Short mmCIF file of C-alpha atoms in Angstrom, two decimals:
data_model
loop_
_atom_site.label_atom_id
_atom_site.label_comp_id
_atom_site.label_asym_id
_atom_site.label_seq_id
_atom_site.Cartn_x
_atom_site.Cartn_y
_atom_site.Cartn_z
CA MET A 309 -95.60 -90.91 -85.26
CA THR A 310 -94.82 -91.62 -82.34
CA ALA A 311 -92.08 -89.41 -81.80
CA ALA A 312 -93.33 -86.52 -82.64
CA LYS A 313 -95.98 -87.05 -80.08
CA LYS A 314 -93.31 -87.47 -77.15
CA THR A 315 -91.79 -84.68 -78.10
CA ARG A 316 -94.75 -82.55 -77.69
CA LYS A 317 -96.03 -83.80 -74.40
CA PHE A 318 -91.95 -83.17 -73.39
CA VAL A 319 -92.72 -79.50 -74.61
CA ARG A 320 -96.03 -79.11 -72.61
CA VAL A 321 -94.32 -80.70 -69.18
CA LYS A 322 -91.04 -78.59 -69.99
CA ARG A 323 -93.10 -75.30 -69.66
CA ILE A 324 -92.29 -73.48 -66.47
CA ILE A 325 -93.30 -69.82 -65.21
CA GLY A 326 -90.20 -68.05 -65.99
CA GLN A 327 -88.17 -65.51 -63.49
CA ARG A 328 -90.08 -61.97 -64.78
CA ASP A 329 -92.95 -63.53 -64.65
CA SER A 330 -96.10 -61.24 -63.23
CA ARG A 331 -97.57 -63.67 -61.32
CA LEU A 332 -94.38 -64.17 -58.90
CA LYS A 333 -94.69 -62.19 -55.69
CA LYS A 334 -91.51 -60.40 -55.80
CA ASN A 335 -92.46 -58.86 -59.32
CA GLN A 336 -95.76 -57.67 -57.91
CA ASN A 337 -93.73 -55.99 -55.22
CA LYS A 338 -91.48 -54.50 -58.34
CA GLY A 339 -95.08 -53.31 -60.70
CA GLU A 340 -96.09 -51.45 -57.61
CA SER A 341 -93.50 -49.26 -56.56
CA GLU A 342 -93.15 -48.64 -61.11
CA ASP A 343 -96.80 -47.51 -60.39
CA LYS A 344 -95.92 -45.17 -57.18
CA ARG A 345 -92.74 -43.64 -59.72
CA LYS A 346 -95.52 -43.03 -62.54
CA GLY A 347 -98.09 -41.51 -60.00
CA LYS A 348 -95.31 -38.66 -58.56
CA GLY A 349 -94.82 -37.69 -62.03
CA ASP A 350 -98.45 -36.93 -62.79
CA ASP A 351 -98.74 -34.15 -60.32
CA ILE A 352 -100.33 -30.40 -61.65
CA VAL A 353 -97.54 -27.71 -62.48
CA ARG A 354 -98.49 -24.87 -60.04
CA GLU A 355 -95.15 -22.96 -60.87
CA ILE A 356 -94.62 -21.56 -64.51
CA PRO A 357 -91.31 -19.41 -65.08
CA GLN A 358 -91.92 -15.99 -64.78
CA VAL A 359 -91.90 -14.20 -68.43
CA SER A 360 -89.44 -10.52 -68.61
CA SER A 361 -91.96 -7.95 -68.06
CA SER A 362 -89.71 -6.05 -70.91
CA LEU A 363 -91.01 -8.92 -73.56
CA PHE A 364 -93.76 -7.75 -76.05
CA PHE A 365 -94.62 -10.96 -77.56
CA SER A 366 -90.35 -11.87 -79.06
CA TYR A 367 -90.36 -8.08 -79.13
CA ASN A 368 -87.42 -7.18 -76.35
CA THR A 369 -88.39 -3.50 -75.39
CA ALA A 370 -85.47 -3.21 -73.18
CA LEU A 371 -83.49 -3.51 -76.21
CA VAL A 372 -82.91 0.34 -76.54
CA PRO A 373 -79.64 2.36 -77.72
CA PRO A 374 -76.53 2.14 -76.49
CA TYR A 375 -76.63 -1.33 -77.41
CA SER A 376 -74.51 -3.78 -75.25
CA VAL A 377 -73.23 -6.41 -76.92
CA LEU A 378 -71.74 -9.35 -75.32
CA VAL A 379 -68.73 -10.84 -77.83
CA ASP A 380 -67.97 -14.38 -77.65
CA THR A 381 -64.12 -16.29 -78.43
CA ASN A 382 -65.05 -17.09 -82.39
CA PHE A 383 -67.04 -13.53 -83.43
CA LEU A 384 -63.54 -11.95 -82.53
CA SER A 385 -61.69 -14.48 -84.52
CA HIS A 386 -63.57 -13.71 -87.43
CA THR A 387 -63.58 -10.23 -87.30
CA VAL A 388 -59.59 -10.68 -87.85
CA GLN A 389 -59.84 -12.78 -90.63
CA HIS A 390 -61.90 -10.75 -92.48
CA LYS A 391 -59.69 -7.79 -91.25
CA LEU A 392 -63.03 -5.54 -89.95
CA GLU A 393 -62.41 -3.21 -87.00
CA LEU A 394 -64.85 -4.01 -83.92
CA LEU A 395 -66.89 -1.18 -83.35
CA THR A 396 -67.41 0.94 -86.41
CA THR A 397 -68.15 -2.20 -88.00
CA MET A 398 -71.04 -2.45 -85.32
CA MET A 399 -71.91 0.89 -85.68
CA ASP A 400 -72.57 0.48 -88.99
CA CYS A 401 -74.69 -3.21 -88.41
CA LEU A 402 -76.82 -1.22 -85.82
CA TYR A 403 -76.89 2.49 -87.16
CA ALA A 404 -76.18 3.24 -82.90
CA LYS A 405 -73.91 3.41 -80.71
CA CYS A 406 -72.85 0.07 -79.43
CA ILE A 407 -70.74 -1.38 -76.43
CA PRO A 408 -68.73 -4.38 -76.65
CA ILE A 409 -68.85 -6.27 -74.01
CA ILE A 410 -66.06 -8.69 -72.90
CA THR A 411 -66.66 -11.50 -70.03
CA ASP A 412 -63.76 -12.95 -68.45
CA CYS A 413 -64.24 -16.12 -69.72
CA VAL A 414 -63.94 -15.22 -73.39
CA MET A 415 -60.73 -13.41 -72.40
CA ALA A 416 -59.40 -16.64 -70.64
CA GLU A 417 -60.73 -19.00 -73.72
CA LEU A 418 -58.29 -16.20 -76.14
CA GLU A 419 -55.64 -16.48 -73.60
CA LYS A 420 -55.77 -20.47 -73.97
CA LEU A 421 -56.09 -20.66 -77.26
CA GLY A 422 -52.68 -19.40 -78.02
CA GLN A 423 -50.39 -18.09 -80.32
CA LYS A 424 -52.47 -18.51 -83.55
CA TYR A 425 -55.61 -16.02 -82.08
CA ARG A 426 -53.24 -13.38 -80.45
CA ILE A 427 -54.55 -10.40 -82.45
CA ALA A 428 -58.18 -11.26 -81.54
CA LEU A 429 -56.63 -11.10 -78.02
CA ARG A 430 -55.18 -7.76 -78.40
CA ILE A 431 -58.76 -6.33 -79.81
CA ALA A 432 -60.13 -7.90 -76.52
CA ARG A 433 -57.51 -6.52 -74.44
CA ASP A 434 -58.39 -3.14 -75.49
CA GLU A 435 -59.62 -0.67 -72.75
CA ARG A 436 -62.38 0.92 -74.84
CA TRP A 437 -64.61 -2.16 -74.65
CA GLU A 438 -66.45 -2.72 -70.76
CA ARG A 439 -65.33 -5.98 -69.03
CA LEU A 440 -66.97 -8.36 -66.59
CA LYS A 441 -66.49 -9.75 -63.98
CA CYS A 442 -67.22 -13.80 -63.85
CA ASP A 443 -68.08 -14.99 -60.58
CA HIS A 444 -68.90 -18.52 -61.17
CA LYS A 445 -65.93 -21.18 -61.76
CA GLY A 446 -64.52 -22.79 -64.89
CA VAL A 447 -63.59 -20.96 -68.38
CA TYR A 448 -66.33 -22.27 -70.91
CA ALA A 449 -67.12 -19.12 -72.42
CA ASP A 450 -70.70 -20.24 -74.28
CA ASP A 451 -72.49 -21.49 -70.50
CA CYS A 452 -71.08 -18.23 -69.09
CA LEU A 453 -72.87 -16.00 -71.96
CA VAL A 454 -75.83 -17.97 -71.83
CA ASP A 455 -76.09 -17.81 -68.30
CA ARG A 456 -75.78 -14.15 -68.63
CA VAL A 457 -78.38 -13.30 -71.31
CA MET A 458 -81.04 -15.47 -69.59
CA LYS A 459 -80.48 -13.46 -66.43
CA HIS A 460 -80.83 -10.10 -67.88
CA LYS A 461 -82.33 -9.50 -71.21
CA ILE A 462 -80.24 -6.29 -72.05
CA TYR A 463 -77.61 -7.46 -74.52
CA ILE A 464 -77.06 -8.66 -78.17
CA VAL A 465 -75.10 -11.62 -78.53
CA ALA A 466 -72.00 -11.67 -80.88
CA THR A 467 -71.00 -15.00 -81.83
CA ASN A 468 -70.64 -17.34 -84.88
CA ASP A 469 -70.54 -20.64 -82.86
CA ARG A 470 -73.22 -22.42 -84.12
CA ASP A 471 -74.23 -24.18 -81.01
CA LEU A 472 -74.52 -21.21 -79.42
CA LYS A 473 -76.45 -19.44 -81.28
CA ARG A 474 -79.00 -22.31 -81.43
CA ARG A 475 -78.86 -22.35 -77.63
CA ILE A 476 -79.40 -18.72 -77.34
CA ARG A 477 -82.30 -18.87 -80.24
CA LYS A 478 -84.34 -20.64 -77.34
CA ILE A 479 -84.39 -17.59 -75.38
CA PRO A 480 -87.04 -15.22 -76.21
CA GLY A 481 -85.56 -11.73 -77.06
CA VAL A 482 -82.43 -12.13 -77.77
CA PRO A 483 -80.93 -10.72 -80.81
CA ILE A 484 -77.66 -12.47 -82.43
CA MET A 485 -75.42 -10.52 -84.32
CA SER A 486 -72.44 -12.58 -86.31
CA VAL A 487 -70.20 -12.40 -89.52
CA GLY A 488 -71.01 -12.72 -92.72
CA ARG A 489 -69.64 -11.79 -95.89
CA ALA A 490 -67.48 -9.37 -94.47
CA LYS A 491 -70.28 -7.09 -92.55
CA TYR A 492 -71.77 -8.00 -89.04
CA VAL A 493 -75.31 -9.55 -89.96
CA ILE A 494 -78.26 -8.93 -86.83
CA GLU A 495 -80.83 -11.54 -86.26
CA ARG A 496 -83.74 -10.84 -84.04
CA LEU A 497 -83.92 -7.12 -83.65
CA PRO A 498 -86.97 -5.92 -84.68
CA ASP A 499 -85.52 -2.43 -85.47
CA ALA A 500 -82.80 -3.56 -87.37
CA PRO A 501 -82.29 -2.42 -91.05
CA GLU A 502 -82.91 -4.51 -93.81
CA LYS A 503 -80.01 -5.22 -96.36
#
C-alpha cells in the first residue's frame, strides 16, 4: 500500500507543461497568426463568374445548325472499331449538317499513339474536316478541348472518354456526343430526337 502512494506522488511531480501547450508564449503567437489566416478567407465574394448570355437555364441557344463538333481521339478510335463513317453518322444522329473540328492537340495525340491508330489518324487527316490551331504549349487533348469549350460554348464535344465527359458535364450548356451500340448518341442537347 505504501508503494502505491509513492508512485502517485511521483506521477504528480512528473506532470510538466508540454511543448505544444497554448499557455506558452511561442504557441500563443502561432495561434494569433492562424486566426489572421482564417480571417482572410471570410471576405465577401464581390465577383461572380459571368454566365454566357446564350444560356437560358441549361439550354444553350447558341447551338444551331450547322453544328460544330469537337472530335476527341477516343471518339475517332471507337468510330473505327465500330466501322462507322464519321460525317454521315453524325448527320444521322443530329438530323442536321455537322462540321467535325479536329484540334492540333488531337492530331498530335493520334500521331503519338502509333501504328495501332493509323486508320483513325488517316480519318482525322481528311481535308473535309475543319482544323483548329492550338496556341498553348503541351499536347494533352482533354485540357485543350475543355479550355476551348469553356471559352466558346458553340461546340458539341464528341468523346467516349469517361473523365473528359465528367469534366464537360460540369460546364452548363455543352452537349456530349459518344459512340454506343454501333451509332452515335447525343446527350444534353434539347432539340435532339429521342430514340
